[in-house]
Amino acid sequence: MRQPVTIKDVAQAAGCGVASVSRVLNGTGPSSAELRKRVRDAVDELGFEFSEIGRSLQSSTTRTIGCVVPSLANPVFADAVQGAQETFQAAGYQTLLVCTNYDTESEVQVIRTLLAKQVDGFVLTVSDAASSDGLKSVQVREIPHCLLFNAAPENERSWSVDDRAAALTVAQAFKDEGHKQVGFLALKFKSSDRARLRYQGFVEGCAQYGIKEPALLEIDDDSENLTTLLQAFLERNPTLTGIFVSNDFLALATIRSARVLGLNVPADLSIVGFDGIEVGTMVEPSLATIVTDPKMLGSGAAETVLSIINGNRPPKQPEPDLSFSFRAGGSLAPPAAERTDGEKGATFSPSNNPPKKNAKIQLERSK
Amino acid sequence: MRQPVTIKDVAQAAGCGVASVSRVLNGTGPSSAELRKRVRDAVDELGFEFSEIGRSLQSSTTRTIGCVVPSLANPVFADAVQGAQETFQAAGYQTLLVCTNYDTESEVQVIRTLLAKQVDGFVLTVSDAASSDGLKSVQVREIPHCLLFNAAPENERSWSVDDRAAALTVAQAFKDEGHKQVGFLALKFKSSDRARLRYQGFVEGCAQYGIKEPALLEIDDDSENLTTLLQAFLERNPTLTGIFVSNDFLALATIRSARVLGLNVPADLSIVGFDGIEVGTMVEPSLATIVTDPKMLGSGAAETVLSIINGNRPPKQPEPDLSFSFRAGGSLAPPAAERTDGEKGATFSPSNNPPKKNAKIQLERSK
DNA sequence: CCCCCCTATGGAAACGTTTCCATACTGATA
DNA sequence: TATCAGTATGGAAACGTTTCCATAGGGGGG
């Protein structure tokens, strides 16, 4: 590695002072055409590029933003990060990304590290916004920041889905299909204020719609033995007809496990997810879920941070109750006992995009 | 934002010189117990933390790595980035992440920016390693780096799947099922050396196994109208019985489009994907695909960069032909005309995890 | 003709660290 | 007692920029 070509080398090669080089290259301050040429020639010859770190030291600004999320394995966060990163980049900022793996310990530590790196701002999804030490460090230093996916505590901004309201909607959907007893399944329940809010809203909604208080299944390890856990859960709650799963990915895994257990989704067990990832529309039956727009949220949080940095008014975010929508899908249907069409047990009945057996193209291809 | 507490403030508060503060805090050089206490007290009182940028200027090291990938929307890259990031973080390095959105223009530009930020190393997935200007900039500056997913040109290291060999395997799988004419579907074909290698290997494999040269369907826009394009493609190639799709996500979308067109997968059209994303095992029929381990690749590339930085021997990567495996799935089966079991047209026949209708749990729940 | 203002330029300070070097003190050895 | 080794400490340079300030020359207005 070699990169010892500094502004001084350019100045020497061009036969002028460093101040002149800086002025010419940055277009700040006057300079003669002749000097400009000499400087540019020297730059080309030496392949000079400014070092941002000298510049940062002087301007005490790094044009770098810290971005902290639990994981990229969940496409919700991947999309959000991408949205934030694009927005920042368009404004000339780079993004320093860290995943905490839902670990509170490392959450506070990485935030400290980013702080030491003198980032100009933060976009963060913390495990619990109300108690995060990492968030506190950011607050006391008064670094521009915005939460993402977290419920905003007092005096904080956050771009997020209204988890409680969304969960209410799910409860209503279960009610509309005639379910009387349902469950709630979440990963990392303890370390996520989002999962807690969803559960809370769901409990509330069930009460409101006359559904029995939902049974809670909380799993820690990464769905290694989801099938076993699900089986035990269903044996403990034999009259359950539906489960609200706190994210789509886990919901799909749950459907798979249900199948392994010989259950028909949705006839024996309805599943509703959360997030609205695209593959949910590609599977059979399609996944009923809460649709969100993570990329927009990430981008919005980024805009908010930029506005704080620039002293502008922060952008308006969508109304909380418009931050999500319910998407019907084949994985949610009336429980088998409730069915009126006698279809009980009809496994894999197509529930979206039903094949048109006689479609034009098939005829054409039949030879 | 306020953070004007520097080592000088600490020195003043502790009544000593800055050199002593540095020595005490970094544990370098001798110091008296009494001084140590005074310094630590001052630090606590002022809430001092080192600024990495002063340190970087002095040490000409940033403990920051540039990480460039096309997109995070594809879980393959998200996983790889996560793997790389974790490895770097464990070694005390932060990751500066940029997505190029498959745009060559911005690829070179962001690399320049990262270079100016004085990153200590790079992990990159470029659109075409053989011709990337961005990669060249990194090379001439002799910054430690490692490619990821790209085929390695001369004198370059890369952690990647052997795309060509994997595509050969796919061709063989099609042959084994009795397919005689197949197609290849890819997104961003032009701007990805990976897709090109897969195509090339597939063509080669088809020739080798006596399959007609595969028809190529290349789509640019994000599968907006995939169904229409697929329909036109199938009309142009009416005897096609299978398609190799260059990534799993697109493969799932293709299956959906095929269904919309009234086709039965796999009876009318077999699909094989590439990547091995987990949801491929959750859908019905399950997706036949090439399984890779992106997180491992990302982590490996990171290890390689670290070893270059530290002057160690780079880690050994898995043998090219062990970098992937074929996963059978319900989306690949003999073409309908070839079938011997008379099952033609049996839509949605379960192909994995077949429901055990009389499983214990179902009996228990039947009341 | 003097003064002032404008353009062009360079020197030097400042940003926050680390580290080299010098100084001062303490015992211990010769 | 003089010398030496070792510990404890502070001053100052260096890292690569930007920017303030000073200098210098030239032209125009009084």
PDB file of C-alpha atoms in Angstrom, chain B residues 52-168:
ATOM      1  CA  GLU B  52     -10.586   8.374  15.823  1.00  0.00           C
ATOM      2  CA  ILE B  53      -9.893  10.983  13.248  1.00  0.00           C
ATOM      3  CA  GLY B  54      -6.979  12.577  15.025  1.00  0.00           C
ATOM      4  CA  ARG B  55      -5.689   9.110  15.598  1.00  0.00           C
ATOM      5  CA  SER B  56      -6.175   8.183  11.962  1.00  0.00           C
ATOM      6  CA  LEU B  57      -4.307  11.208  10.771  1.00  0.00           C
ATOM      7  CA  GLN B  58      -1.376  10.292  12.898  1.00  0.00           C
ATOM      8  CA  SER B  59      -1.366   6.571  12.231  1.00  0.00           C
ATOM      9  CA  SER B  60      -2.545   6.795   8.629  1.00  0.00           C
ATOM     10  CA  THR B  61      -4.880   3.934   9.362  1.00  0.00           C
ATOM     11  CA  THR B  62      -8.639   4.172   9.708  1.00  0.00           C
ATOM     12  CA  ARG B  63      -9.704   0.704  10.801  1.00  0.00           C
ATOM     13  CA  THR B  64     -12.403   1.004   8.210  1.00  0.00           C
ATOM     14  CA  ILE B  65     -13.108  -1.279   5.280  1.00  0.00           C
ATOM     15  CA  GLY B  66     -14.988  -0.380   2.136  1.00  0.00           C
ATOM     16  CA  CYS B  67     -17.616  -2.898   1.126  1.00  0.00           C
ATOM     17  CA  VAL B  68     -19.174  -2.597  -2.307  1.00  0.00           C
ATOM     18  CA  VAL B  69     -22.041  -4.786  -3.499  1.00  0.00           C
ATOM     19  CA  PRO B  70     -24.674  -4.373  -6.183  1.00  0.00           C
ATOM     20  CA  SER B  71     -27.697  -4.431  -3.903  1.00  0.00           C
ATOM     21  CA  LEU B  72     -29.046  -5.624  -0.594  1.00  0.00           C
ATOM     22  CA  ALA B  73     -32.411  -6.590  -2.028  1.00  0.00           C
ATOM     23  CA  ASN B  74     -30.940  -9.902  -3.065  1.00  0.00           C
ATOM     24  CA  PRO B  75     -30.475 -11.881   0.146  1.00  0.00           C
ATOM     25  CA  VAL B  76     -27.323 -13.388  -1.259  1.00  0.00           C
ATOM     26  CA  PHE B  77     -25.568 -10.079  -0.968  1.00  0.00           C
ATOM     27  CA  ALA B  78     -27.240  -9.197   2.292  1.00  0.00           C
ATOM     28  CA  ASP B  79     -25.940 -12.415   3.814  1.00  0.00           C
ATOM     29  CA  ALA B  80     -22.491 -11.941   2.376  1.00  0.00           C
ATOM     30  CA  VAL B  81     -22.296  -8.400   3.694  1.00  0.00           C
ATOM     31  CA  GLN B  82     -23.400  -9.545   7.087  1.00  0.00           C
ATOM     32  CA  GLY B  83     -20.744 -12.234   7.128  1.00  0.00           C
ATOM     33  CA  ALA B  84     -18.040  -9.819   6.093  1.00  0.00           C
ATOM     34  CA  GLN B  85     -19.154  -7.197   8.529  1.00  0.00           C
ATOM     35  CA  GLU B  86     -19.132  -9.597  11.454  1.00  0.00           C
ATOM     36  CA  THR B  87     -15.672 -10.812  10.644  1.00  0.00           C
ATOM     37  CA  PHE B  88     -14.324  -7.317  10.300  1.00  0.00           C
ATOM     38  CA  GLN B  89     -15.966  -6.158  13.446  1.00  0.00           C
ATOM     39  CA  ALA B  90     -14.461  -9.010  15.406  1.00  0.00           C
ATOM     40  CA  ALA B  91     -11.092  -7.750  14.227  1.00  0.00           C
ATOM     41  CA  GLY B  92     -11.863  -4.179  15.227  1.00  0.00           C
ATOM     42  CA  TYR B  93     -12.737  -2.862  11.805  1.00  0.00           C
ATOM     43  CA  GLN B  94     -15.879  -1.043  10.767  1.00  0.00           C
ATOM     44  CA  THR B  95     -17.511  -1.484   7.414  1.00  0.00           C
ATOM     45  CA  LEU B  96     -18.393   1.314   5.030  1.00  0.00           C
ATOM     46  CA  LEU B  97     -21.157  -0.114   2.881  1.00  0.00           C
ATOM     47  CA  VAL B  98     -22.196   1.011  -0.568  1.00  0.00           C
ATOM     48  CA  CYS B  99     -24.652  -0.454  -3.050  1.00  0.00           C
ATOM     49  CA  THR B 100     -24.076   0.285  -6.698  1.00  0.00           C
ATOM     50  CA  ASN B 101     -27.443  -0.900  -7.970  1.00  0.00           C
ATOM     51  CA  TYR B 102     -25.586  -2.672 -10.734  1.00  0.00           C
ATOM     52  CA  ASP B 103     -24.528   0.665 -12.156  1.00  0.00           C
ATOM     53  CA  THR B 104     -20.988   0.700 -13.495  1.00  0.00           C
ATOM     54  CA  GLU B 105     -20.922   4.451 -13.429  1.00  0.00           C
ATOM     55  CA  SER B 106     -21.585   4.719  -9.740  1.00  0.00           C
ATOM     56  CA  GLU B 107     -19.406   1.717  -9.036  1.00  0.00           C
ATOM     57  CA  VAL B 108     -16.229   3.519  -9.991  1.00  0.00           C
ATOM     58  CA  GLN B 109     -17.363   6.687  -8.328  1.00  0.00           C
ATOM     59  CA  VAL B 110     -18.115   5.171  -4.950  1.00  0.00           C
ATOM     60  CA  ILE B 111     -14.842   3.338  -4.964  1.00  0.00           C
ATOM     61  CA  ARG B 112     -13.079   6.651  -5.503  1.00  0.00           C
ATOM     62  CA  THR B 113     -14.960   8.113  -2.608  1.00  0.00           C
ATOM     63  CA  LEU B 114     -14.028   5.235  -0.349  1.00  0.00           C
ATOM     64  CA  LEU B 115     -10.450   5.585  -1.456  1.00  0.00           C
ATOM     65  CA  ALA B 116     -10.496   9.226  -0.452  1.00  0.00           C
ATOM     66  CA  LYS B 117     -11.869   8.179   2.907  1.00  0.00           C
ATOM     67  CA  GLN B 118      -8.655   6.198   3.287  1.00  0.00           C
ATOM     68  CA  VAL B 119     -10.228   2.846   3.970  1.00  0.00           C
ATOM     69  CA  ASP B 120      -7.708   0.224   4.984  1.00  0.00           C
ATOM     70  CA  GLY B 121      -9.138  -2.401   2.685  1.00  0.00           C
ATOM     71  CA  PHE B 122     -11.890  -3.412   0.320  1.00  0.00           C
ATOM     72  CA  VAL B 123     -14.301  -6.233  -0.225  1.00  0.00           C
ATOM     73  CA  LEU B 124     -15.905  -5.788  -3.603  1.00  0.00           C
ATOM     74  CA  THR B 125     -18.408  -7.321  -5.918  1.00  0.00           C
ATOM     75  CA  VAL B 126     -18.022  -5.464  -9.178  1.00  0.00           C
ATOM     76  CA  SER B 127     -20.044  -5.849 -12.309  1.00  0.00           C
ATOM     77  CA  ASP B 128     -17.150  -7.122 -14.352  1.00  0.00           C
ATOM     78  CA  ALA B 129     -13.890  -7.827 -12.606  1.00  0.00           C
ATOM     79  CA  ALA B 130     -11.911  -7.987 -15.819  1.00  0.00           C
ATOM     80  CA  SER B 131     -12.749  -4.442 -16.830  1.00  0.00           C
ATOM     81  CA  SER B 132     -13.693  -2.590 -13.677  1.00  0.00           C
ATOM     82  CA  ASP B 133     -12.134   0.856 -13.435  1.00  0.00           C
ATOM     83  CA  GLY B 134     -12.979   0.918  -9.775  1.00  0.00           C
ATOM     84  CA  LEU B 135     -11.013  -2.228  -9.170  1.00  0.00           C
ATOM     85  CA  LYS B 136      -8.117  -0.749 -11.101  1.00  0.00           C
ATOM     86  CA  SER B 137      -8.010   2.286  -8.830  1.00  0.00           C
ATOM     87  CA  VAL B 138      -7.774  -0.023  -5.868  1.00  0.00           C
ATOM     88  CA  GLN B 139      -5.043  -2.031  -7.507  1.00  0.00           C
ATOM     89  CA  VAL B 140      -2.794   0.879  -8.410  1.00  0.00           C
ATOM     90  CA  ARG B 141      -2.962   2.191  -4.872  1.00  0.00           C
ATOM     91  CA  GLU B 142      -2.138  -1.276  -3.624  1.00  0.00           C
ATOM     92  CA  ILE B 143      -4.911  -1.289  -1.064  1.00  0.00           C
ATOM     93  CA  PRO B 144      -5.546  -4.711   0.468  1.00  0.00           C
ATOM     94  CA  HIS B 145      -8.674  -6.096  -1.103  1.00  0.00           C
ATOM     95  CA  CYS B 146     -10.556  -9.198  -2.076  1.00  0.00           C
ATOM     96  CA  LEU B 147     -13.256  -9.826  -4.619  1.00  0.00           C
ATOM     97  CA  LEU B 148     -16.521 -11.462  -3.731  1.00  0.00           C
ATOM     98  CA  PHE B 149     -18.706 -13.427  -6.145  1.00  0.00           C
ATOM     99  CA  ASN B 150     -16.635 -12.229  -9.077  1.00  0.00           C
ATOM    100  CA  ALA B 151     -14.551 -14.572 -11.116  1.00  0.00           C
ATOM    101  CA  ALA B 152     -10.983 -13.672 -10.206  1.00  0.00           C
ATOM    102  CA  PRO B 153      -8.851 -12.225 -12.997  1.00  0.00           C
ATOM    103  CA  GLU B 154      -5.130 -12.717 -13.071  1.00  0.00           C
ATOM    104  CA  ASN B 155      -3.412 -11.934  -9.774  1.00  0.00           C
ATOM    105  CA  GLU B 156      -6.636 -11.299  -7.947  1.00  0.00           C
ATOM    106  CA  ARG B 157      -8.177 -13.160  -5.079  1.00  0.00           C
ATOM    107  CA  SER B 158     -11.871 -13.827  -5.016  1.00  0.00           C
ATOM    108  CA  TRP B 159     -14.296 -15.750  -2.894  1.00  0.00           C
ATOM    109  CA  SER B 160     -16.933 -16.972  -5.209  1.00  0.00           C
ATOM    110  CA  VAL B 161     -18.910 -19.841  -6.482  1.00  0.00           C
ATOM    111  CA  ASP B 162     -17.609 -21.633  -9.522  1.00  0.00           C
ATOM    112  CA  ASP B 163     -20.444 -20.373 -11.671  1.00  0.00           C
ATOM    113  CA  ARG B 164     -19.426 -22.319 -14.686  1.00  0.00           C
ATOM    114  CA  ALA B 165     -19.193 -25.640 -12.879  1.00  0.00           C
ATOM    115  CA  ALA B 166     -22.471 -24.995 -11.103  1.00  0.00           C
ATOM    116  CA  ALA B 167     -24.189 -24.275 -14.401  1.00  0.00           C
ATOM    117  CA  LEU B 168     -22.779 -27.526 -15.779  1.00  0.00           C
TER     118      LEU B 168
END
